[in-house]
PDB file of C-alpha atoms in Angstrom:
ATOM      1  CA  MET R   1      23.510  20.395   3.717  1.00  0.00           C
ATOM      2  CA  GLU R   2      23.197  17.529   1.254  1.00  0.00           C
ATOM      3  CA  THR R   3      22.631  14.082   2.709  1.00  0.00           C
ATOM      4  CA  ARG R   4      25.102  12.528   0.266  1.00  0.00           C
ATOM      5  CA  ASN R   5      27.907  14.399   2.050  1.00  0.00           C
ATOM      6  CA  ILE R   6      27.011  12.998   5.477  1.00  0.00           C
ATOM      7  CA  ARG R   7      28.981   9.796   5.969  1.00  0.00           C
ATOM      8  CA  GLU R   8      26.654   8.469   8.661  1.00  0.00           C
ATOM      9  CA  ASP R   9      23.609   8.816   6.388  1.00  0.00           C
ATOM     10  CA  ILE R  10      25.412   7.105   3.523  1.00  0.00           C
ATOM     11  CA  ALA R  11      26.466   4.236   5.777  1.00  0.00           C
ATOM     12  CA  PHE R  12      22.913   3.833   7.067  1.00  0.00           C
ATOM     13  CA  ALA R  13      21.476   3.758   3.551  1.00  0.00           C
ATOM     14  CA  GLU R  14      24.078   1.266   2.339  1.00  0.00           C
ATOM     15  CA  SER R  15      23.296  -1.007   5.286  1.00  0.00           C
ATOM     16  CA  ARG R  16      19.664  -1.207   4.173  1.00  0.00           C
ATOM     17  CA  MET R  17      19.801  -1.004   0.379  1.00  0.00           C
ATOM     18  CA  ARG R  18      21.401  -4.020  -1.259  1.00  0.00           C
ATOM     19  CA  ALA R  19      20.859  -4.709  -4.946  1.00  0.00           C
ATOM     20  CA  GLU R  20      20.411  -8.445  -4.407  1.00  0.00           C
ATOM     21  CA  THR R  21      17.698  -8.229  -1.765  1.00  0.00           C
ATOM     22  CA  VAL R  22      15.860  -5.311  -3.401  1.00  0.00           C
ATOM     23  CA  ALA R  23      15.711  -7.252  -6.684  1.00  0.00           C
ATOM     24  CA  ALA R  24      14.484 -10.338  -4.845  1.00  0.00           C
ATOM     25  CA  GLU R  25      11.804  -8.297  -3.087  1.00  0.00           C
ATOM     26  CA  ASP R  26      10.262  -7.337  -6.433  1.00  0.00           C
ATOM     27  CA  ILE R  27      10.026 -10.986  -7.483  1.00  0.00           C
ATOM     28  CA  LEU R  28       8.693 -12.131  -4.111  1.00  0.00           C
ATOM     29  CA  HIS R  29       5.945  -9.534  -4.414  1.00  0.00           C
ATOM     30  CA  ASP R  30       5.071 -10.798  -7.887  1.00  0.00           C
ATOM     31  CA  LEU R  31       4.950 -14.397  -6.677  1.00  0.00           C
ATOM     32  CA  GLY R  32       2.649 -13.472  -3.808  1.00  0.00           C
ATOM     33  CA  ALA R  33       5.266 -14.491  -1.235  1.00  0.00           C
ATOM     34  CA  ILE R  34       5.249 -10.994   0.288  1.00  0.00           C
ATOM     35  CA  SER R  35       1.650 -10.208   1.135  1.00  0.00           C
ATOM     36  CA  LEU R  36       1.795  -6.515   2.062  1.00  0.00           C
ATOM     37  CA  PHE R  37       3.219  -3.409   0.445  1.00  0.00           C
ATOM     38  CA  THR R  38       4.210  -0.932   3.154  1.00  0.00           C
ATOM     39  CA  SER R  39       5.653   2.563   3.279  1.00  0.00           C
ATOM     40  CA  ASP R  40       9.045   1.024   4.115  1.00  0.00           C
ATOM     41  CA  SER R  41       9.076  -1.441   1.227  1.00  0.00           C
ATOM     42  CA  GLN R  42      11.934  -1.496  -1.277  1.00  0.00           C
ATOM     43  CA  ALA R  43      14.624  -0.951   1.370  1.00  0.00           C
ATOM     44  CA  MET R  44      13.760   2.676   2.198  1.00  0.00           C
ATOM     45  CA  GLY R  45      10.282   3.612   1.030  1.00  0.00           C
ATOM     46  CA  ARG R  46       8.218   6.782   1.247  1.00  0.00           C
ATOM     47  CA  ILE R  47       4.767   6.815   2.800  1.00  0.00           C
ATOM     48  CA  GLY R  48       3.424   9.152   0.118  1.00  0.00           C
ATOM     49  CA  GLU R  49       4.541   6.812  -2.667  1.00  0.00           C
ATOM     50  CA  THR R  50       3.175   3.489  -1.406  1.00  0.00           C
ATOM     51  CA  VAL R  51       0.437   3.165  -4.038  1.00  0.00           C
ATOM     52  CA  CYS R  52       2.413   4.351  -7.060  1.00  0.00           C
ATOM     53  CA  ARG R  53       5.411   2.185  -6.098  1.00  0.00           C
ATOM     54  CA  THR R  54       3.105  -0.818  -5.912  1.00  0.00           C
ATOM     55  CA  TRP R  55       1.969  -0.358  -9.505  1.00  0.00           C
ATOM     56  CA  GLN R  56       5.444   0.514 -10.723  1.00  0.00           C
ATOM     57  CA  THR R  57       6.615  -2.821  -9.320  1.00  0.00           C
ATOM     58  CA  ALA R  58       3.727  -4.627 -11.025  1.00  0.00           C
ATOM     59  CA  HIS R  59       4.601  -2.945 -14.334  1.00  0.00           C
ATOM     60  CA  LYS R  60       8.290  -3.826 -14.002  1.00  0.00           C
ATOM     61  CA  MET R  61       7.500  -7.471 -13.290  1.00  0.00           C
ATOM     62  CA  LYS R  62       5.140  -7.695 -16.270  1.00  0.00           C
ATOM     63  CA  GLU R  63       7.779  -6.166 -18.553  1.00  0.00           C
ATOM     64  CA  GLN R  64      10.568  -8.476 -17.386  1.00  0.00           C
ATOM     65  CA  PHE R  65       8.751 -11.750 -16.728  1.00  0.00           C
ATOM     66  CA  GLY R  66       5.527 -11.540 -18.720  1.00  0.00           C
ATOM     67  CA  ALA R  67       2.076 -12.643 -17.618  1.00  0.00           C
ATOM     68  CA  LEU R  68       1.479 -14.611 -14.445  1.00  0.00           C
ATOM     69  CA  PRO R  69       0.445 -18.257 -14.955  1.00  0.00           C
ATOM     70  CA  GLU R  70      -3.065 -17.356 -13.769  1.00  0.00           C
ATOM     71  CA  ASP R  71      -3.362 -14.723 -16.528  1.00  0.00           C
ATOM     72  CA  VAL R  72      -1.984 -16.676 -19.500  1.00  0.00           C
ATOM     73  CA  GLU R  73      -5.262 -18.186 -20.669  1.00  0.00           C
ATOM     74  CA  THR R  74      -7.340 -15.063 -20.049  1.00  0.00           C
ATOM     75  CA  HIS R  75      -4.921 -12.784 -21.965  1.00  0.00           C
ATOM     76  CA  ASN R  76      -5.226 -10.015 -19.383  1.00  0.00           C
ATOM     77  CA  ASP R  77      -3.593  -8.941 -16.134  1.00  0.00           C
ATOM     78  CA  ASN R  78      -6.626  -9.298 -13.875  1.00  0.00           C
ATOM     79  CA  PHE R  79      -5.027 -11.715 -11.429  1.00  0.00           C
ATOM     80  CA  ARG R  80      -1.867  -9.628 -11.147  1.00  0.00           C
ATOM     81  CA  VAL R  81      -3.991  -6.520 -10.567  1.00  0.00           C
ATOM     82  CA  LYS R  82      -5.917  -8.259  -7.784  1.00  0.00           C
ATOM     83  CA  ARG R  83      -2.685  -9.526  -6.251  1.00  0.00           C
ATOM     84  CA  TYR R  84      -1.123  -6.083  -6.109  1.00  0.00           C
ATOM     85  CA  ILE R  85      -4.189  -4.126  -5.023  1.00  0.00           C
ATOM     86  CA  ALA R  86      -4.696  -6.568  -2.145  1.00  0.00           C
ATOM     87  CA  LYS R  87      -1.198  -5.733  -0.898  1.00  0.00           C
ATOM     88  CA  TYR R  88      -2.212  -2.248   0.265  1.00  0.00           C
ATOM     89  CA  THR R  89      -5.923  -2.720   0.975  1.00  0.00           C
ATOM     90  CA  ILE R  90      -7.468  -5.867   2.435  1.00  0.00           C
ATOM     91  CA  ASN R  91      -4.285  -7.738   3.413  1.00  0.00           C
ATOM     92  CA  PRO R  92      -2.900  -5.012   5.702  1.00  0.00           C
ATOM     93  CA  ALA R  93      -6.353  -4.753   7.280  1.00  0.00           C
ATOM     94  CA  LEU R  94      -6.396  -8.511   7.892  1.00  0.00           C
ATOM     95  CA  ALA R  95      -2.877  -8.477   9.320  1.00  0.00           C
ATOM     96  CA  HIS R  96      -3.711  -5.639  11.714  1.00  0.00           C
ATOM     97  CA  GLY R  97      -7.031  -7.097  12.823  1.00  0.00           C
ATOM     98  CA  ILE R  98      -9.190  -4.284  11.456  1.00  0.00           C
ATOM     99  CA  ALA R  99     -10.665  -5.961   8.358  1.00  0.00           C
ATOM    100  CA  ASP R 100     -14.147  -5.873   9.895  1.00  0.00           C
ATOM    101  CA  TYR R 101     -14.178  -2.101   9.402  1.00  0.00           C
ATOM    102  CA  VAL R 102     -11.812  -1.142   6.557  1.00  0.00           C
ATOM    103  CA  GLY R 103      -9.729  -2.678   3.785  1.00  0.00           C
ATOM    104  CA  SER R 104     -12.386  -3.441   1.175  1.00  0.00           C
ATOM    105  CA  ILE R 105     -15.601  -2.069  -0.282  1.00  0.00           C
ATOM    106  CA  GLU R 106     -18.324  -4.046   1.479  1.00  0.00           C
ATOM    107  CA  ALA R 107     -21.631  -3.332   3.165  1.00  0.00           C
ATOM    108  CA  GLY R 108     -21.132  -2.490   6.817  1.00  0.00           C
ATOM    109  CA  LYS R 109     -17.586  -1.183   6.440  1.00  0.00           C
ATOM    110  CA  TYR R 110     -16.483   2.441   6.524  1.00  0.00           C
ATOM    111  CA  ALA R 111     -16.945   4.171   3.184  1.00  0.00           C
ATOM    112  CA  ASP R 112     -13.270   5.039   2.736  1.00  0.00           C
ATOM    113  CA  LEU R 113     -13.052   5.375  -1.042  1.00  0.00           C
ATOM    114  CA  VAL R 114     -10.682   6.858  -3.601  1.00  0.00           C
ATOM    115  CA  LEU R 115     -11.963   7.725  -7.083  1.00  0.00           C
ATOM    116  CA  TRP R 116      -9.507   7.996  -9.960  1.00  0.00           C
ATOM    117  CA  HIS R 117      -9.419   9.241 -13.520  1.00  0.00           C
ATOM    118  CA  PRO R 118      -8.234   6.094 -15.370  1.00  0.00           C
ATOM    119  CA  ALA R 119      -5.217   7.859 -16.866  1.00  0.00           C
ATOM    120  CA  PHE R 120      -3.984   8.854 -13.419  1.00  0.00           C
ATOM    121  CA  PHE R 121      -4.861   5.741 -11.437  1.00  0.00           C
ATOM    122  CA  GLY R 122      -2.365   5.198  -8.659  1.00  0.00           C
ATOM    123  CA  ILE R 123      -0.789   8.647  -8.804  1.00  0.00           C
ATOM    124  CA  LYS R 124      -3.373  11.496  -8.724  1.00  0.00           C
ATOM    125  CA  PRO R 125      -6.792  10.875  -7.126  1.00  0.00           C
ATOM    126  CA  GLU R 126      -9.832  12.759  -8.327  1.00  0.00           C
ATOM    127  CA  LEU R 127     -11.794  12.376  -5.104  1.00  0.00           C
ATOM    128  CA  VAL R 128     -11.052  11.015  -1.631  1.00  0.00           C
ATOM    129  CA  ILE R 129     -14.042   9.984   0.477  1.00  0.00           C
ATOM    130  CA  LYS R 130     -13.633   9.239   4.183  1.00  0.00           C
ATOM    131  CA  GLY R 131     -16.504   7.739   6.104  1.00  0.00           C
ATOM    132  CA  GLY R 132     -18.821   8.652   3.240  1.00  0.00           C
ATOM    133  CA  GLN R 133     -17.846  12.340   3.181  1.00  0.00           C
ATOM    134  CA  ILE R 134     -15.614  14.118   0.666  1.00  0.00           C
ATOM    135  CA  VAL R 135     -12.249  14.903   2.259  1.00  0.00           C
ATOM    136  CA  THR R 136     -10.184  16.076  -0.709  1.00  0.00           C
ATOM    137  CA  ALA R 137     -10.931  16.669  -4.374  1.00  0.00           C
ATOM    138  CA  ASN R 138      -8.992  17.609  -7.497  1.00  0.00           C
ATOM    139  CA  MET R 139     -10.248  21.149  -8.034  1.00  0.00           C
ATOM    140  CA  GLY R 140      -9.261  24.406  -9.626  1.00  0.00           C
ATOM    141  CA  PRO R 141      -9.134  27.819  -7.909  1.00  0.00           C
ATOM    142  CA  ALA R 142     -12.143  28.610  -5.724  1.00  0.00           C
ATOM    143  CA  ASN R 143     -12.551  31.974  -7.472  1.00  0.00           C
ATOM    144  CA  ALA R 144     -12.909  30.409 -10.922  1.00  0.00           C
ATOM    145  CA  SER R 145     -16.205  30.579 -12.782  1.00  0.00           C
ATOM    146  CA  ILE R 146     -15.856  27.127 -14.368  1.00  0.00           C
ATOM    147  CA  PRO R 147     -14.877  23.825 -12.687  1.00  0.00           C
ATOM    148  CA  THR R 148     -12.007  23.066 -15.098  1.00  0.00           C
ATOM    149  CA  ALA R 149      -9.933  26.188 -14.390  1.00  0.00           C
ATOM    150  CA  GLN R 150      -6.223  25.548 -13.880  1.00  0.00           C
ATOM    151  CA  PRO R 151      -4.223  24.802 -11.817  1.00  0.00           C
ATOM    152  CA  LEU R 152      -5.996  21.677 -10.584  1.00  0.00           C
ATOM    153  CA  ASN R 153      -4.801  20.567  -7.167  1.00  0.00           C
ATOM    154  CA  LEU R 154      -6.006  18.264  -4.417  1.00  0.00           C
ATOM    155  CA  ARG R 155      -7.834  20.647  -2.108  1.00  0.00           C
ATOM    156  CA  SER R 156      -9.382  20.062   1.301  1.00  0.00           C
ATOM    157  CA  MET R 157     -13.152  19.629   1.294  1.00  0.00           C
ATOM    158  CA  PHE R 158     -15.952  19.430   3.873  1.00  0.00           C
ATOM    159  CA  GLY R 159     -14.731  16.266   5.573  1.00  0.00           C
ATOM    160  CA  ALA R 160     -11.333  17.764   6.346  1.00  0.00           C
ATOM    161  CA  TYR R 161     -12.616  20.479   8.665  1.00  0.00           C
ATOM    162  CA  GLY R 162     -14.122  20.832  12.113  1.00  0.00           C
ATOM    163  CA  SER R 163     -15.854  17.976  13.857  1.00  0.00           C
ATOM    164  CA  ALA R 164     -16.156  16.043  10.574  1.00  0.00           C
ATOM    165  CA  VAL R 165     -12.560  14.874  11.017  1.00  0.00           C
ATOM    166  CA  ALA R 166     -13.402  13.011  14.218  1.00  0.00           C
ATOM    167  CA  ARG R 167     -16.711  11.662  12.896  1.00  0.00           C
ATOM    168  CA  ASN R 168     -15.053  10.159   9.834  1.00  0.00           C
ATOM    169  CA  SER R 169     -12.141   8.568  11.684  1.00  0.00           C
ATOM    170  CA  LEU R 170     -11.572   5.649  14.018  1.00  0.00           C
ATOM    171  CA  TYR R 171      -9.187   4.681  16.769  1.00  0.00           C
ATOM    172  CA  PHE R 172      -8.360   0.981  16.762  1.00  0.00           C
ATOM    173  CA  VAL R 173      -7.744  -0.240  20.296  1.00  0.00           C
ATOM    174  CA  SER R 174      -7.593  -3.410  22.354  1.00  0.00           C
ATOM    175  CA  ALA R 175     -10.959  -5.053  22.999  1.00  0.00           C
ATOM    176  CA  VAL R 176      -9.999  -5.271  26.678  1.00  0.00           C
ATOM    177  CA  SER R 177      -9.830  -1.492  26.938  1.00  0.00           C
ATOM    178  CA  LEU R 178     -13.336  -1.125  25.512  1.00  0.00           C
ATOM    179  CA  ASN R 179     -14.671  -3.536  28.130  1.00  0.00           C
ATOM    180  CA  ALA R 180     -13.025  -1.666  30.998  1.00  0.00           C
ATOM    181  CA  PRO R 181     -15.319  -0.160  33.673  1.00  0.00           C
ATOM    182  CA  ALA R 182     -14.263   3.384  32.741  1.00  0.00           C
ATOM    183  CA  ASP R 183     -15.235   4.871  29.378  1.00  0.00           C
ATOM    184  CA  ILE R 184     -11.849   5.382  27.750  1.00  0.00           C
ATOM    185  CA  ARG R 185     -13.223   7.952  25.296  1.00  0.00           C
ATOM    186  CA  THR R 186     -14.159  10.109  28.259  1.00  0.00           C
ATOM    187  CA  LEU R 187     -10.995   9.212  30.132  1.00  0.00           C
ATOM    188  CA  TYR R 188      -8.706  10.269  27.291  1.00  0.00           C
ATOM    189  CA  ARG R 189     -11.005  13.033  26.023  1.00  0.00           C
ATOM    190  CA  VAL R 190     -11.160  11.821  22.438  1.00  0.00           C
ATOM    191  CA  ARG R 191     -13.975  12.446  19.975  1.00  0.00           C
ATOM    192  CA  ARG R 192     -13.302   9.665  17.513  1.00  0.00           C
ATOM    193  CA  GLU R 193     -15.158   6.393  17.666  1.00  0.00           C
ATOM    194  CA  MET R 194     -13.180   3.387  18.885  1.00  0.00           C
ATOM    195  CA  ARG R 195     -13.233  -0.098  17.431  1.00  0.00           C
ATOM    196  CA  PRO R 196     -11.598  -3.269  18.788  1.00  0.00           C
ATOM    197  CA  VAL R 197      -8.714  -4.964  17.023  1.00  0.00           C
ATOM    198  CA  ASN R 198      -9.363  -8.678  16.675  1.00  0.00           C
ATOM    199  CA  GLY R 199      -7.941 -11.825  15.135  1.00  0.00           C
ATOM    200  CA  THR R 200      -4.301 -10.731  14.943  1.00  0.00           C
ATOM    201  CA  ARG R 201      -3.062 -13.877  16.685  1.00  0.00           C
ATOM    202  CA  ALA R 202      -5.071 -16.178  14.455  1.00  0.00           C
ATOM    203  CA  VAL R 203      -4.307 -14.659  11.056  1.00  0.00           C
ATOM    204  CA  ARG R 204      -2.115 -16.860   8.882  1.00  0.00           C
ATOM    205  CA  LYS R 205      -0.335 -16.656   5.562  1.00  0.00           C
ATOM    206  CA  GLN R 206      -3.168 -18.530   3.861  1.00  0.00           C
ATOM    207  CA  ASP R 207      -5.526 -15.724   4.904  1.00  0.00           C
ATOM    208  CA  MET R 208      -3.699 -13.236   2.662  1.00  0.00           C
ATOM    209  CA  LEU R 209      -5.841 -12.756  -0.441  1.00  0.00           C
ATOM    210  CA  TYR R 210      -4.014 -13.524  -3.710  1.00  0.00           C
ATOM    211  CA  ASN R 211      -0.724 -13.474  -1.759  1.00  0.00           C
ATOM    212  CA  ASP R 212      -0.576 -16.798   0.080  1.00  0.00           C
ATOM    213  CA  TYR R 213       2.503 -18.327  -1.570  1.00  0.00           C
ATOM    214  CA  LEU R 214       4.830 -19.668   1.133  1.00  0.00           C
ATOM    215  CA  PRO R 215       8.185 -20.842  -0.252  1.00  0.00           C
ATOM    216  CA  CYS R 216      11.320 -21.597   1.747  1.00  0.00           C
ATOM    217  CA  ILE R 217      13.505 -18.485   1.463  1.00  0.00           C
ATOM    218  CA  THR R 218      17.241 -18.367   2.191  1.00  0.00           C
ATOM    219  CA  VAL R 219      19.559 -15.357   2.075  1.00  0.00           C
ATOM    220  CA  ASP R 220      23.306 -15.835   1.713  1.00  0.00           C
ATOM    221  CA  PRO R 221      24.882 -13.812   4.556  1.00  0.00           C
ATOM    222  CA  GLU R 222      27.993 -13.095   2.467  1.00  0.00           C
ATOM    223  CA  THR R 223      26.602 -12.273  -0.973  1.00  0.00           C
ATOM    224  CA  TYR R 224      22.991 -11.424   0.023  1.00  0.00           C
ATOM    225  CA  GLU R 225      21.736 -13.562  -2.856  1.00  0.00           C
ATOM    226  CA  VAL R 226      18.188 -14.785  -2.255  1.00  0.00           C
ATOM    227  CA  THR R 227      17.062 -18.311  -3.105  1.00  0.00           C
ATOM    228  CA  VAL R 228      13.563 -19.755  -2.867  1.00  0.00           C
ATOM    229  CA  GLN R 229      12.467 -23.362  -2.821  1.00  0.00           C
ATOM    230  CA  GLY R 230       8.966 -23.769  -4.188  1.00  0.00           C
ATOM    231  CA  ASN R 231       6.327 -26.360  -3.450  1.00  0.00           C
ATOM    232  CA  ASP R 232       7.820 -28.580  -6.151  1.00  0.00           C
ATOM    233  CA  GLY R 233      11.176 -28.660  -4.334  1.00  0.00           C
ATOM    234  CA  GLU R 234      12.988 -26.776  -7.079  1.00  0.00           C
ATOM    235  CA  GLU R 235      15.380 -24.043  -5.948  1.00  0.00           C
ATOM    236  CA  ARG R 236      15.430 -20.749  -7.782  1.00  0.00           C
ATOM    237  CA  LYS R 237      17.828 -17.855  -7.366  1.00  0.00           C
ATOM    238  CA  LEU R 238      15.931 -14.570  -7.443  1.00  0.00           C
ATOM    239  CA  CYS R 239      17.463 -11.942  -9.677  1.00  0.00           C
ATOM    240  CA  CYS R 240      16.088  -9.226 -11.937  1.00  0.00           C
ATOM    241  CA  GLN R 241      17.342  -6.081 -13.601  1.00  0.00           C
ATOM    242  CA  PRO R 242      16.647  -2.589 -12.243  1.00  0.00           C
ATOM    243  CA  ALA R 243      14.018  -0.617 -14.109  1.00  0.00           C
ATOM    244  CA  LYS R 244      15.245   1.946 -16.611  1.00  0.00           C
ATOM    245  CA  CYS R 245      11.854   3.625 -16.925  1.00  0.00           C
ATOM    246  CA  VAL R 246       8.653   3.331 -14.886  1.00  0.00           C
ATOM    247  CA  PRO R 247       5.123   4.719 -15.276  1.00  0.00           C
ATOM    248  CA  LEU R 248       3.506   7.097 -12.774  1.00  0.00           C
ATOM    249  CA  ALA R 249       6.694   9.149 -12.528  1.00  0.00           C
ATOM    250  CA  ARG R 250       7.438  12.885 -12.775  1.00  0.00           C
ATOM    251  CA  ARG R 251       5.624  13.587 -16.035  1.00  0.00           C
ATOM    252  CA  TYR R 252       2.335  12.606 -14.350  1.00  0.00           C
ATOM    253  CA  LEU R 253       2.844  15.384 -11.798  1.00  0.00           C
ATOM    254  CA  LEU R 254       3.773  18.284 -14.062  1.00  0.00           C
ATOM    255  CA  PHE R 255       0.242  19.727 -14.018  1.00  0.00           C
TER     256      PHE R 255
END
């Protein structure tokens, strides 16, 4: 049965997807007013498309509005790149109180890394490393005699099997539970290490890297038009055109 023939599903989608607010969301991301890019972004997102949708949004904003003010003099997109990559790495970690362990590549943090071929950045990883161990890799058939044999697919590696899964993963829990008299790992019979969540009540908008813009935002309840008032007091109605073509789409996944 096709979803488009189910009236309840159509009504639910229409209640969430409005052209005015979706268009405004793109601009708010580009301004740094929205600090995180989540699996439910853009009205009804998909968890498997979070990264590619982030870069598609960045591309669309560059095409329609040009370089950010921070990038004009440098003639590159470095600031915009840092703004968008922070939306799904360090800023979510800060917001959830787990930035001491994940969210960025720093000494002392878990070695959760993704390696990309430049041409496929944001859409097809070459190597996924979890806790310092290879979890998945872009590989050909196991029976092939050369490493470049087709078809190349993301295949499970050493870190995706057996006890390696628990060793390379963490449970984030309340600090109070870790200080309880009973060992909760034993109590709940879990093998993963546990780490305390901290700082969630103290984190503020200004803590969001490259995404700390805080305008006054109003949404018209009748028309759903979004207006922002910047630090200079000037009001601006947020509107942009839908994308006709985006990178990192189907042609990147043909092979």
